[in-house]
Short mmCIF file of C-alpha atoms and ligand atoms in Angstrom, two decimals:
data_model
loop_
_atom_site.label_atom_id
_atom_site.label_comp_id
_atom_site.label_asym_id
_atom_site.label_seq_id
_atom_site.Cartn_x
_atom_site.Cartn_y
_atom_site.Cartn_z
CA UNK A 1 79.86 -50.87 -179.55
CA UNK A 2 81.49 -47.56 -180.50
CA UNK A 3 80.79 -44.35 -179.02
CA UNK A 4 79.53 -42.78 -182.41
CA UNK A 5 76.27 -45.63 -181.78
CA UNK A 6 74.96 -44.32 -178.30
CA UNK A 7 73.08 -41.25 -180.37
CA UNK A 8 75.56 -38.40 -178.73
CA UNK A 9 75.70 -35.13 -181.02
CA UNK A 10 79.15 -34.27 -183.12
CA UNK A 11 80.06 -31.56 -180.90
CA UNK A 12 79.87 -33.86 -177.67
CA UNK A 13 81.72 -36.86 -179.70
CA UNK A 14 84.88 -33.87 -180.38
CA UNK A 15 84.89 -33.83 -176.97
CA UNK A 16 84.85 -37.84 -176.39
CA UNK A 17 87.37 -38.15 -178.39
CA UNK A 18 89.81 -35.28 -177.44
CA UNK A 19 89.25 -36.90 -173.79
CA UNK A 20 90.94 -39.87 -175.73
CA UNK A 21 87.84 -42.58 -175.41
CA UNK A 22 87.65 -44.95 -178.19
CA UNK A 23 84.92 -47.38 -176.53
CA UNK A 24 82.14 -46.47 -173.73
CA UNK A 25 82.60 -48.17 -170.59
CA UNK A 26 79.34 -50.59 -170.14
CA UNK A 27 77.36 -48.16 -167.79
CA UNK A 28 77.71 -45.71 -170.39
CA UNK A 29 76.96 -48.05 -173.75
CA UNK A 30 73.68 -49.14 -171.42
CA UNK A 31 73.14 -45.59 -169.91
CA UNK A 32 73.53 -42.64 -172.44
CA UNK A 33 70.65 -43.91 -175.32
CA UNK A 34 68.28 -44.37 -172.12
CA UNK A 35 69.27 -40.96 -171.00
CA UNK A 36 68.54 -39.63 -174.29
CA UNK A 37 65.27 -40.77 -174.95
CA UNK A 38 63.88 -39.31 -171.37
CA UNK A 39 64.11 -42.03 -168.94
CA UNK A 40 64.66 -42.21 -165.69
CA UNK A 41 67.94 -44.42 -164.50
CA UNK A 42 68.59 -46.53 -161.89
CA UNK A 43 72.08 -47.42 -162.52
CA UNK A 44 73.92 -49.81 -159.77
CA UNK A 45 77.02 -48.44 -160.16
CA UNK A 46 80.57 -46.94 -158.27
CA UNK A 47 83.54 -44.64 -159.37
CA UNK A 48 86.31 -46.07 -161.44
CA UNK A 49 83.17 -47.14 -163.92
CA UNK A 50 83.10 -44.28 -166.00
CA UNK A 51 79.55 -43.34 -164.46
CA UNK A 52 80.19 -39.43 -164.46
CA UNK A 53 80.49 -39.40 -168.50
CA UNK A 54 77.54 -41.93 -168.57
CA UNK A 55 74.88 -38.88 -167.01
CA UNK A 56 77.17 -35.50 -167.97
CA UNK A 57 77.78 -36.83 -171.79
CA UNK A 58 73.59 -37.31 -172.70
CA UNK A 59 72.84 -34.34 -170.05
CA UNK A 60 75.19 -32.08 -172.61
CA UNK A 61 73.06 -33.06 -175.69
CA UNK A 62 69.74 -32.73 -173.79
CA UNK A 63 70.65 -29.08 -171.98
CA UNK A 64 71.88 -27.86 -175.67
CA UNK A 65 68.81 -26.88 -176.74
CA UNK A 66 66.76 -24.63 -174.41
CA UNK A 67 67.60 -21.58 -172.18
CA UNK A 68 68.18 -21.55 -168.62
CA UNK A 69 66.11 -17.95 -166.73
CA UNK A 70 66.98 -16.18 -163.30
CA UNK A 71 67.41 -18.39 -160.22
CA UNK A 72 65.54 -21.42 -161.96
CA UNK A 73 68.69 -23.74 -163.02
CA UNK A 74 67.29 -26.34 -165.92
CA UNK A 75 69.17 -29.64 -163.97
CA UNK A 76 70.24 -30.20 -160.37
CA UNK A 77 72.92 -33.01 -159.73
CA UNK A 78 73.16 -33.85 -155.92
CA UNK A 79 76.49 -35.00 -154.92
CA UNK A 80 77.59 -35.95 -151.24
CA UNK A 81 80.73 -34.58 -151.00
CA UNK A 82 82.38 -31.21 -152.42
CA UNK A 83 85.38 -33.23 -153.61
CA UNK A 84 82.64 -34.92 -156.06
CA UNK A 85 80.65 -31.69 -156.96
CA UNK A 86 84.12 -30.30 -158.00
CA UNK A 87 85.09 -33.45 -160.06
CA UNK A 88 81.68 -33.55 -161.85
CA UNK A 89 81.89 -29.48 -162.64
CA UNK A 90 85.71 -30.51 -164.24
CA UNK A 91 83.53 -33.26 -166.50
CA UNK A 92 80.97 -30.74 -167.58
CA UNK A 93 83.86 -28.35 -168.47
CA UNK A 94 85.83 -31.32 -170.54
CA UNK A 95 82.74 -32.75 -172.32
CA UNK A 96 80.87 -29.51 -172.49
CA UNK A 97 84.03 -27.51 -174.12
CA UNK A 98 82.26 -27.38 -177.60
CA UNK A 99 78.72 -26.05 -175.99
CA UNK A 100 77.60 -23.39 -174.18
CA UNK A 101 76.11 -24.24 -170.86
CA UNK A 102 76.23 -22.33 -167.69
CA UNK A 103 76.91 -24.10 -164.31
CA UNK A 104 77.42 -23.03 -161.18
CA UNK A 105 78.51 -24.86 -157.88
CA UNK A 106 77.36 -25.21 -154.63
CA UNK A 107 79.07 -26.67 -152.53
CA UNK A 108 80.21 -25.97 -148.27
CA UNK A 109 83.06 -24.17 -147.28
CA UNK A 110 83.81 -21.60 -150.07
CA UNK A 111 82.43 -17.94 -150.77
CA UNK A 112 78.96 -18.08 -152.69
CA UNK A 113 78.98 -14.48 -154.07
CA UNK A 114 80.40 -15.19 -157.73
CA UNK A 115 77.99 -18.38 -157.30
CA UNK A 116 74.94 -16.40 -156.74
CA UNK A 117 75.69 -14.20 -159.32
CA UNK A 118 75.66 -16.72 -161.43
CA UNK A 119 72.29 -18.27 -160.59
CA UNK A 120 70.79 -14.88 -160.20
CA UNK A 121 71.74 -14.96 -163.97
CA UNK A 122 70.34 -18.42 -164.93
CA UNK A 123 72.37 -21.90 -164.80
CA UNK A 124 71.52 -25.01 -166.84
CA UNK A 125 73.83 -26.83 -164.82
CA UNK A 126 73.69 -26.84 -161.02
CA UNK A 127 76.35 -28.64 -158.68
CA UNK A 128 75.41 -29.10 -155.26
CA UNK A 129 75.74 -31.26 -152.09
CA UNK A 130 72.33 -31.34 -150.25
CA UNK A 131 72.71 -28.95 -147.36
CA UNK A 132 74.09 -26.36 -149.02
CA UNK A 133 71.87 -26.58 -151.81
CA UNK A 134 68.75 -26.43 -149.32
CA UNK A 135 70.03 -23.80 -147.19
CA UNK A 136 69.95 -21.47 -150.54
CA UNK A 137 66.26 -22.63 -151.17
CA UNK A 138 64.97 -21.99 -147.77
CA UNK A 139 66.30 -18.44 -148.19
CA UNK A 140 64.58 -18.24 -151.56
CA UNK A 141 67.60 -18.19 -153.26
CA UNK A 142 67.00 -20.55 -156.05
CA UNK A 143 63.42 -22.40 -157.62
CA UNK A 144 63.36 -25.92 -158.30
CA UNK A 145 60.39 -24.78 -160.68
CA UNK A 146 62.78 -25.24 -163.77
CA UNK A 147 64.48 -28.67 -162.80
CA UNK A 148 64.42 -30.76 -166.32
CA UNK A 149 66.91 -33.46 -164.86
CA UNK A 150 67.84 -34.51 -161.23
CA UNK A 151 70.97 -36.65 -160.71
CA UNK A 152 71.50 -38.45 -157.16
CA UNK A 153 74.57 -39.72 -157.53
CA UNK A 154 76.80 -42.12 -154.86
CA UNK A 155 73.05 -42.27 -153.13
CA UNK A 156 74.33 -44.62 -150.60
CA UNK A 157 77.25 -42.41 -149.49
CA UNK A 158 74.62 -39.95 -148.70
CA UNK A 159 72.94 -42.60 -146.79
CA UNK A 160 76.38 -42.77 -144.61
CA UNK A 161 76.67 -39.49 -143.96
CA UNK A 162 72.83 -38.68 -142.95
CA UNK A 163 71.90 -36.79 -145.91
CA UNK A 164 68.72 -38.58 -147.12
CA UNK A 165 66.51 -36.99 -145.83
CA UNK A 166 67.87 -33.75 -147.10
CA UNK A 167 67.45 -35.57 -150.67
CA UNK A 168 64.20 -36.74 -149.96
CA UNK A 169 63.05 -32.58 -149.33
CA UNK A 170 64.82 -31.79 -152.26
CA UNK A 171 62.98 -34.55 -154.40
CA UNK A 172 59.87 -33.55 -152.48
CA UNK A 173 60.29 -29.99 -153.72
CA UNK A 174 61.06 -30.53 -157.36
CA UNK A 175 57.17 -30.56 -158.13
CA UNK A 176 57.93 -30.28 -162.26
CA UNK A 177 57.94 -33.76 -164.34
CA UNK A 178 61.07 -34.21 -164.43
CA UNK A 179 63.96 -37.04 -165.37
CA UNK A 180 65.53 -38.75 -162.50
CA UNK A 181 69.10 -40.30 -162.92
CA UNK A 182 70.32 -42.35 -159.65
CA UNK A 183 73.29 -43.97 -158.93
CA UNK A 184 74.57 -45.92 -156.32
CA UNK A 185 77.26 -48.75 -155.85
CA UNK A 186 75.27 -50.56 -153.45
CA UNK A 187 71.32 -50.65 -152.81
CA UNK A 188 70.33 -51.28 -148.92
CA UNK A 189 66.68 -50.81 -148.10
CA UNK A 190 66.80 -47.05 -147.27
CA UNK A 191 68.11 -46.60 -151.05
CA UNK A 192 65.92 -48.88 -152.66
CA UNK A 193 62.37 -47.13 -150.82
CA UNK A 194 63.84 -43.85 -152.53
CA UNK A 195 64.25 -44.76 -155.86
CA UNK A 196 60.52 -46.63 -155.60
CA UNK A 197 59.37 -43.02 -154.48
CA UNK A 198 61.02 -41.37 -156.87
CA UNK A 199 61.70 -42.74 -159.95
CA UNK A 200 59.29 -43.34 -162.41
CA UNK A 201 60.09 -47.02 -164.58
CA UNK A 202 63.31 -46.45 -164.53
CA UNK A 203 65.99 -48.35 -166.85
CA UNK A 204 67.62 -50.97 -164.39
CA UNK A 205 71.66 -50.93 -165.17
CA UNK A 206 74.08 -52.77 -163.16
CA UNK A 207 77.52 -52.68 -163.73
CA UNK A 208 80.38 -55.10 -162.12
CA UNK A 209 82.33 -53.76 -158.79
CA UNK A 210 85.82 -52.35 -159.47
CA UNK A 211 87.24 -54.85 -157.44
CA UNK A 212 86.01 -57.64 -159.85
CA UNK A 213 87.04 -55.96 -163.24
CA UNK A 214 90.16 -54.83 -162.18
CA UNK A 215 92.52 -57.32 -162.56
CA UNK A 216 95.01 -54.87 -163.12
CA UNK A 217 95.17 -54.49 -159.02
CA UNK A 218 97.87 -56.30 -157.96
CA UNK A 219 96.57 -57.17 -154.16
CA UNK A 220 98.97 -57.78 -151.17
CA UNK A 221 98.27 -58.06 -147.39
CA UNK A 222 101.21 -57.52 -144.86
CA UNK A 223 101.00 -58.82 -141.49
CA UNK A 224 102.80 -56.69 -139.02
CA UNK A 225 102.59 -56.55 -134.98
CA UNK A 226 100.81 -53.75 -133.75
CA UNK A 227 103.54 -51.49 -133.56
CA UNK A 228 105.45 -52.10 -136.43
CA UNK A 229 102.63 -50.74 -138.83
CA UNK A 230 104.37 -47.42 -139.65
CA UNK A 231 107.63 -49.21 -139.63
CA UNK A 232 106.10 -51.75 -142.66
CA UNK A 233 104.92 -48.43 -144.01
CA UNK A 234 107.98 -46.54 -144.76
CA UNK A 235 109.76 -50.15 -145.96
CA UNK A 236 106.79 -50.70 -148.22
CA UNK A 237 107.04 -47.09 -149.66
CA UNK A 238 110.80 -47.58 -150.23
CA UNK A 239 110.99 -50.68 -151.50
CA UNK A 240 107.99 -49.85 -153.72
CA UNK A 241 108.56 -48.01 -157.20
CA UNK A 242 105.79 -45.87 -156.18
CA UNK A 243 105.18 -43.06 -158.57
CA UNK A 244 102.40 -41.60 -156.31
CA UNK A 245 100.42 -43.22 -153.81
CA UNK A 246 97.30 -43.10 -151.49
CA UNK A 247 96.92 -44.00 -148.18
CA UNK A 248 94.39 -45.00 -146.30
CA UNK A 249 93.53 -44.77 -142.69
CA UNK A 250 89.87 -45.37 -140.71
CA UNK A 251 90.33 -41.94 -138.47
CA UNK A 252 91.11 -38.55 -139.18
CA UNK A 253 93.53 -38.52 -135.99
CA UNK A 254 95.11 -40.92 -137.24
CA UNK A 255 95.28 -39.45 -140.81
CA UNK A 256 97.01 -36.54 -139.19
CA UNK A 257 99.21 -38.79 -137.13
CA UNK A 258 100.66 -40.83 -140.17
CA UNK A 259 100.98 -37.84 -142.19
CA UNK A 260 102.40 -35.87 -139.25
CA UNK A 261 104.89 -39.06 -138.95
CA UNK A 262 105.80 -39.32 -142.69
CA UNK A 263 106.50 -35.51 -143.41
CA UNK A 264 109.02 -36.02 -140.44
CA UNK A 265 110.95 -39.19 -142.02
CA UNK A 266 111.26 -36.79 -144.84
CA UNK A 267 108.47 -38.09 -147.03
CA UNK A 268 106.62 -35.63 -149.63
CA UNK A 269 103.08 -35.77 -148.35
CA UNK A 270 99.94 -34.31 -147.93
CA UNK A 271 96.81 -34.86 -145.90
CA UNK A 272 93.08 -34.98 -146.88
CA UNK A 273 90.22 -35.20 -144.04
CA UNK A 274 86.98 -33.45 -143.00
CA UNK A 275 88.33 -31.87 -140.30
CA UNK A 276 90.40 -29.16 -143.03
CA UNK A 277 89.20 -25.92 -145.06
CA UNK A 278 87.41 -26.84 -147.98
CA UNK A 279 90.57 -24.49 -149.95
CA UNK A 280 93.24 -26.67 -148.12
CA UNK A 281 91.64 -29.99 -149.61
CA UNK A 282 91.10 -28.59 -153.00
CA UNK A 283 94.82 -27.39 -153.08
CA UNK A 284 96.08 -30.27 -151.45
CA UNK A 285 94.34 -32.24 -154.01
CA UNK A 286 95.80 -29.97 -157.05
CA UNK A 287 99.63 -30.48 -155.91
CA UNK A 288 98.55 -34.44 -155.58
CA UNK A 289 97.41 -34.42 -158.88
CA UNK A 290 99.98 -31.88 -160.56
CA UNK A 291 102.76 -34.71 -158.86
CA UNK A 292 104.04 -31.74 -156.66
CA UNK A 293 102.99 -34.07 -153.88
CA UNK A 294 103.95 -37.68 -154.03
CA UNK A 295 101.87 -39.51 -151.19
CA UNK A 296 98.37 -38.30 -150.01
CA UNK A 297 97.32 -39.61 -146.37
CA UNK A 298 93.79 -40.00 -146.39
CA UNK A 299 89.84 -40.59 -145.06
CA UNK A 300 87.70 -42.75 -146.68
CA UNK A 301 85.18 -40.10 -146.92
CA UNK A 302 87.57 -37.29 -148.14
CA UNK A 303 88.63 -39.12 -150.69
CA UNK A 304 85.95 -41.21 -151.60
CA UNK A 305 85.14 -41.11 -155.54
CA UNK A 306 88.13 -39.17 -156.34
CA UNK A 307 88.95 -39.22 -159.94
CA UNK A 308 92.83 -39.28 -159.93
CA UNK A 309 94.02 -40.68 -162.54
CA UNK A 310 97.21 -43.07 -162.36
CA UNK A 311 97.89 -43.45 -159.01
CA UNK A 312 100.72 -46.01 -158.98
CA UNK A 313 100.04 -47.79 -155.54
CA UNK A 314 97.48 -47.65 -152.65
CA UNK A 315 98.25 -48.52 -149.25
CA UNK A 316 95.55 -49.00 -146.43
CA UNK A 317 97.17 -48.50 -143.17
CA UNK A 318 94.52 -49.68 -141.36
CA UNK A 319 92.54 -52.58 -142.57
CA UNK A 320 88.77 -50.72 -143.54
CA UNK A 321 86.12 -51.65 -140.92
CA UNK A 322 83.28 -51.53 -143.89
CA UNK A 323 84.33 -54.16 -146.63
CA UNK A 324 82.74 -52.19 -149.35
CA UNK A 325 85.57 -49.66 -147.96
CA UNK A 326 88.12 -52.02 -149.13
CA UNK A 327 86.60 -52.07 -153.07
CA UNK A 328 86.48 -48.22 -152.90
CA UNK A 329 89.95 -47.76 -151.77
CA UNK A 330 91.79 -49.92 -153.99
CA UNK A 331 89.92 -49.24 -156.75
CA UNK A 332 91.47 -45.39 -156.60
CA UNK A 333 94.35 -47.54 -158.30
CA UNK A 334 94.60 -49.84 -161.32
CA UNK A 335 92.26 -46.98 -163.60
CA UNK A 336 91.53 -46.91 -166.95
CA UNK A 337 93.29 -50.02 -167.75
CA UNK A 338 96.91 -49.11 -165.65
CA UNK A 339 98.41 -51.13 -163.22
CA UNK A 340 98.22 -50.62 -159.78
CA UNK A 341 99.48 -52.30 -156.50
CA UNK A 342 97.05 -52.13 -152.92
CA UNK A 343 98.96 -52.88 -149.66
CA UNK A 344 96.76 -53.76 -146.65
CA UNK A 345 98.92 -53.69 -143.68
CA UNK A 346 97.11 -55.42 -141.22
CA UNK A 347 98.25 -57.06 -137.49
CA UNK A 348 97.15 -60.85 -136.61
CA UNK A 349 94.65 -59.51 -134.25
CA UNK A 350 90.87 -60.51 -133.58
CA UNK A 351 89.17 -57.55 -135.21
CA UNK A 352 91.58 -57.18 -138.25
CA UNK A 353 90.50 -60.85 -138.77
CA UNK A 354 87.13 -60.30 -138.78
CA UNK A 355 87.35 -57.49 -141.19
CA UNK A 356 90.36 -59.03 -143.55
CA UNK A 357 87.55 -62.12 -143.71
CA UNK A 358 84.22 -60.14 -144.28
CA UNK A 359 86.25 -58.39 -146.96
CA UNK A 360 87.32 -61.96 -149.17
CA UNK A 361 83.67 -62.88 -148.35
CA UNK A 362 82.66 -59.46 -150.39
CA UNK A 363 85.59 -59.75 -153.03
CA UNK A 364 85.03 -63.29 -153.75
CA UNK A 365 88.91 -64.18 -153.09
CA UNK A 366 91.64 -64.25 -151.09
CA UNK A 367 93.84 -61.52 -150.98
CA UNK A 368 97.79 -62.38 -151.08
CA UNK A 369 99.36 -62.36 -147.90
CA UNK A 370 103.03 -60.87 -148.14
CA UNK A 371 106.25 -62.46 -147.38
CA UNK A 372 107.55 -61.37 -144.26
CA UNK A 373 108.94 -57.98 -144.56
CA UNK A 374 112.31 -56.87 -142.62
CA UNK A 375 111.98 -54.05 -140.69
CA UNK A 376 114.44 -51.65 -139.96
CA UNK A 377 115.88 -53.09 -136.20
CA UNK A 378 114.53 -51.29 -133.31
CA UNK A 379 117.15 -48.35 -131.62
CA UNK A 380 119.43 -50.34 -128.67
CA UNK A 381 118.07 -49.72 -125.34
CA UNK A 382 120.48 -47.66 -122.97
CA UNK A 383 120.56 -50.20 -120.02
CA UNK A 384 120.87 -48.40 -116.75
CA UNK A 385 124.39 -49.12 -116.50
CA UNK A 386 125.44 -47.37 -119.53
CA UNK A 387 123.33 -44.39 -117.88
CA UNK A 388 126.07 -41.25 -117.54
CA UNK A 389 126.93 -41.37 -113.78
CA UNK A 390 126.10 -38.04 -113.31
CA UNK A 391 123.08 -37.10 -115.61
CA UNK A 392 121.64 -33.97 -114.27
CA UNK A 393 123.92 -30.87 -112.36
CA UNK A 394 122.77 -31.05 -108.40
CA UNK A 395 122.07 -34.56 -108.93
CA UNK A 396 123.94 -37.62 -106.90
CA UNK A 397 124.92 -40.30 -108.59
CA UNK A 398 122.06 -42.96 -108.46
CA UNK A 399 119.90 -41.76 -110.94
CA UNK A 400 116.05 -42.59 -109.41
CA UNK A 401 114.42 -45.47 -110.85
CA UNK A 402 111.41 -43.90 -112.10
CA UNK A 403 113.73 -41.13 -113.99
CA UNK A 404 114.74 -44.03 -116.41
CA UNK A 405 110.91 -44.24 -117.59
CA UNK A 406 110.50 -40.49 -119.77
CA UNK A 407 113.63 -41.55 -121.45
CA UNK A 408 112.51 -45.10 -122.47
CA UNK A 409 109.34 -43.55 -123.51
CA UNK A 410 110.67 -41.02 -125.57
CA UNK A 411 112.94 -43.41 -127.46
CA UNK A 412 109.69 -45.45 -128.35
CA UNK A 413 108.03 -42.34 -129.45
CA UNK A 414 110.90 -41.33 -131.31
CA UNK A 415 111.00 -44.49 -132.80
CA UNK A 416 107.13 -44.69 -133.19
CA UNK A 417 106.97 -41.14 -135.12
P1 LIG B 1 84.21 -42.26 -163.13
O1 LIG B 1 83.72 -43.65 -162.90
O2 LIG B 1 83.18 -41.39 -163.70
O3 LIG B 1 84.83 -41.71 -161.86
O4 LIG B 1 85.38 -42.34 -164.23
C1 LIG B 1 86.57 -43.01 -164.00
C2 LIG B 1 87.68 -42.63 -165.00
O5 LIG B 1 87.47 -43.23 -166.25
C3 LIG B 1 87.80 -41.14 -165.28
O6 LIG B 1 89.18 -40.81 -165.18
C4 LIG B 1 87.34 -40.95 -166.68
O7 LIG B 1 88.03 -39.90 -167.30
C5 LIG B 1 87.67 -42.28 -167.30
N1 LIG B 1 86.75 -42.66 -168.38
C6 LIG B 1 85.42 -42.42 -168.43
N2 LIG B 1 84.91 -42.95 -169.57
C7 LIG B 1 85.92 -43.55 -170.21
C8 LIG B 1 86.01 -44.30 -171.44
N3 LIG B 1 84.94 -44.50 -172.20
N4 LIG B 1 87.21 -44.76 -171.80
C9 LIG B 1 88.29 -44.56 -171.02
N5 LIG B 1 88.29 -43.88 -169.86
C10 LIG B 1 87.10 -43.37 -169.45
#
């Protein structure tokens, strides 16, 4: 089915096709006519599907007609992370370029003065995760009196990081009949009570998991010993023709460590976790995406639903401890129809087992394993006897045992970094 069939006006289809679309994804074939007419959604649905143009496209057409007053925006969309409120604002700006709409973000971590100007003004568009966005209600900031359409998007991402019950207050307050679009890629019971609260008959739409339509994801797992990963790294990246590339690990300190260990091989890299400013991520992010940086070290939440497109190759440094982690991560590669490779480097240990198996289980299929890659050889050891006879002024000429130990360890380290 084309686009010009879904019911969207000419000025939004300009826009469709100037973003280069010739043929809605299936969440947004199913999606946008239900939008349209009114209804509440309940799509089953994750990033990579084309979900944001299946609720901003209809949202457009619907918030054309109508004017938005002081402090009452006309829709609300909750998203869990500021990465995603940013990403859905850049959407409204692409699809909305031939209307007029006002929007205005709010989101943690960056100066809310031009923001609340803005609202103070009247918004038909409001961006906001669900803290931030409550914090400016309790201090009677903003109504939820004038709320037309709430979107809950990546519901069970809030779930993970504790916000529900920040969404349910919101929901709670948004007394109005109102439309409720909600998306989420997976539905466990805390999800599903909501949208029975909530929602009002919605339109069921399930679409298939990245990790299933992508066939363009070329899939390889490397088995390494335990201290070879960032060895297998570096080989991987070099051997690679990696154009740009993400990579994955399941702590911030060891975000920062692998970035902290690439930059000093000489590698052009940047780092994205919670732990930074909210203006270091978004910048980070631009040189990413303007190719000023080639490799971005990462956290699963920081860079969870990230639109980039083209991103040549993904590689998870540490196999992800949720499986659904796994679908998410390589499906930041392989977009729109490009090819992408995932590397998993994993070691033959118990709990790397457990997850590489829970994740097949989940996928439906083995992943590859890799040939055996060559490493670069480890440094020689300096044997004691090659030790200089006299390695410190003042000191005789036996060198104390436990003296050889710092330099043995900083060799490893050195080798390690
Ligand atoms: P999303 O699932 O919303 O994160 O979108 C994933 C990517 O698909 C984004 O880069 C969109 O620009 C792109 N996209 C969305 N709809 C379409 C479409 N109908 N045809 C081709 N690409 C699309």
């Amino acid at each position: 089915m084309g686009f010009d069939r879904l019911g969207l006006s000419e000025p939004t289809m300009v826009a469709v096709r100037e973003a280069g679309y010739t043929e809605p994804t299936p969440i947004q074939a199913q999606a946008i006519p239900q939008v349209l007419m009114g209804r509440d959604v309940l799509g089953i649905a994750q990033t990579g599907t084309g979900k944001t143009a299946s609720f901003t496209l209809p949202m457009i057409d619907i918030l054309a007609e109508g004017r938005a007053r002081a402090r009452m925006p006309r829709s609300l969309i909750l998203e869990p992370t500021r990465e995603l409120a940013a990403q859905v604002a850049e959407n409204f700006e692409k699809y909305g370029k031939e209307h007029k709409l006002t929007m205005a973000l709010l989101i943690g971590g960056v100066n809310f003065a031009d923001q609340e100007k803005l609202l103070d003004r009247g918004v038909d568009v409001l961006i906001a995760t669900p803290g931030r966005l409550l914090d400016h209600f309790e201090r009677g900031k903003l109504l939820l009196t004038g709320i037309d359409i709430l979107v809950i998007d990546e519901a069970d991402r809030m779930l993970d990081m504790g916000f529900i019950p920040d969404v349910e207050k919101i929901c709670e307050r948004i007394t109005k009949k109102h439309q409720t679009l909600f998306f989420s890629a997976t539905m466990p019971p805390p999800i599903e009570r909501l949208t029975k609260q909530f929602l009002d008959d919605p339109k069921f739409i399930e679409v298939a998991r990245t990790s299933m339509a992508a066939a363009t994801i070329e899939q390889q797992l490397v088995i390494v010993g335990p201290r070879d990963k960032r060895k297998a790294l570096r080989k991987l990246i070099k051997d690679e023709p990696v154009k740009n590339g993400i990579i994955f690990c399941n702590r911030k300190v060891d975000v920062k460590e692998v970035y902290n260990s690439l930059a000093r091989h000489g590698f052009n890299v940047g780092q994205l976790h919670g732990d930074m400013e909210q203006s270091e991520r978004l910048e980070v992010l631009r040189q990413f995406k303007a190719n000023e940086v080639q490799l971005l070290c990462a956290s699963d939440v920081a860079a969870r639903g990230l639109d980039i497109a083209d991103v040549s190759h993904v590689f998870n440094f540490d196999v992800p401890s949720h499986a659904e982690d796994y679908v998410h991560r390589i499906g930041r590669t392989g977009r729109a129809g490009r090819k992408g490779k995932a590397f998993t480097i994993a070691t033959s240990g118990k709990t790397d087992t457990k997850f590489i198996d829970a994740i097949e289980k989940l996928i439906e299929s083995k992943i590859p394993r890799a040939g055996k890659i060559d490493l670069e050889p480890p440094k020689p050891k300096v044997a004691a006897d090659d030790m200089p006879k006299k390695p410190f002024v003042g000191m005789g000429p036996h060198m104390p045992a436990f003296l050889e130990r710092p330099v043995k360890i900083a060799r490893s380290r050195q080798d390690e970094a």
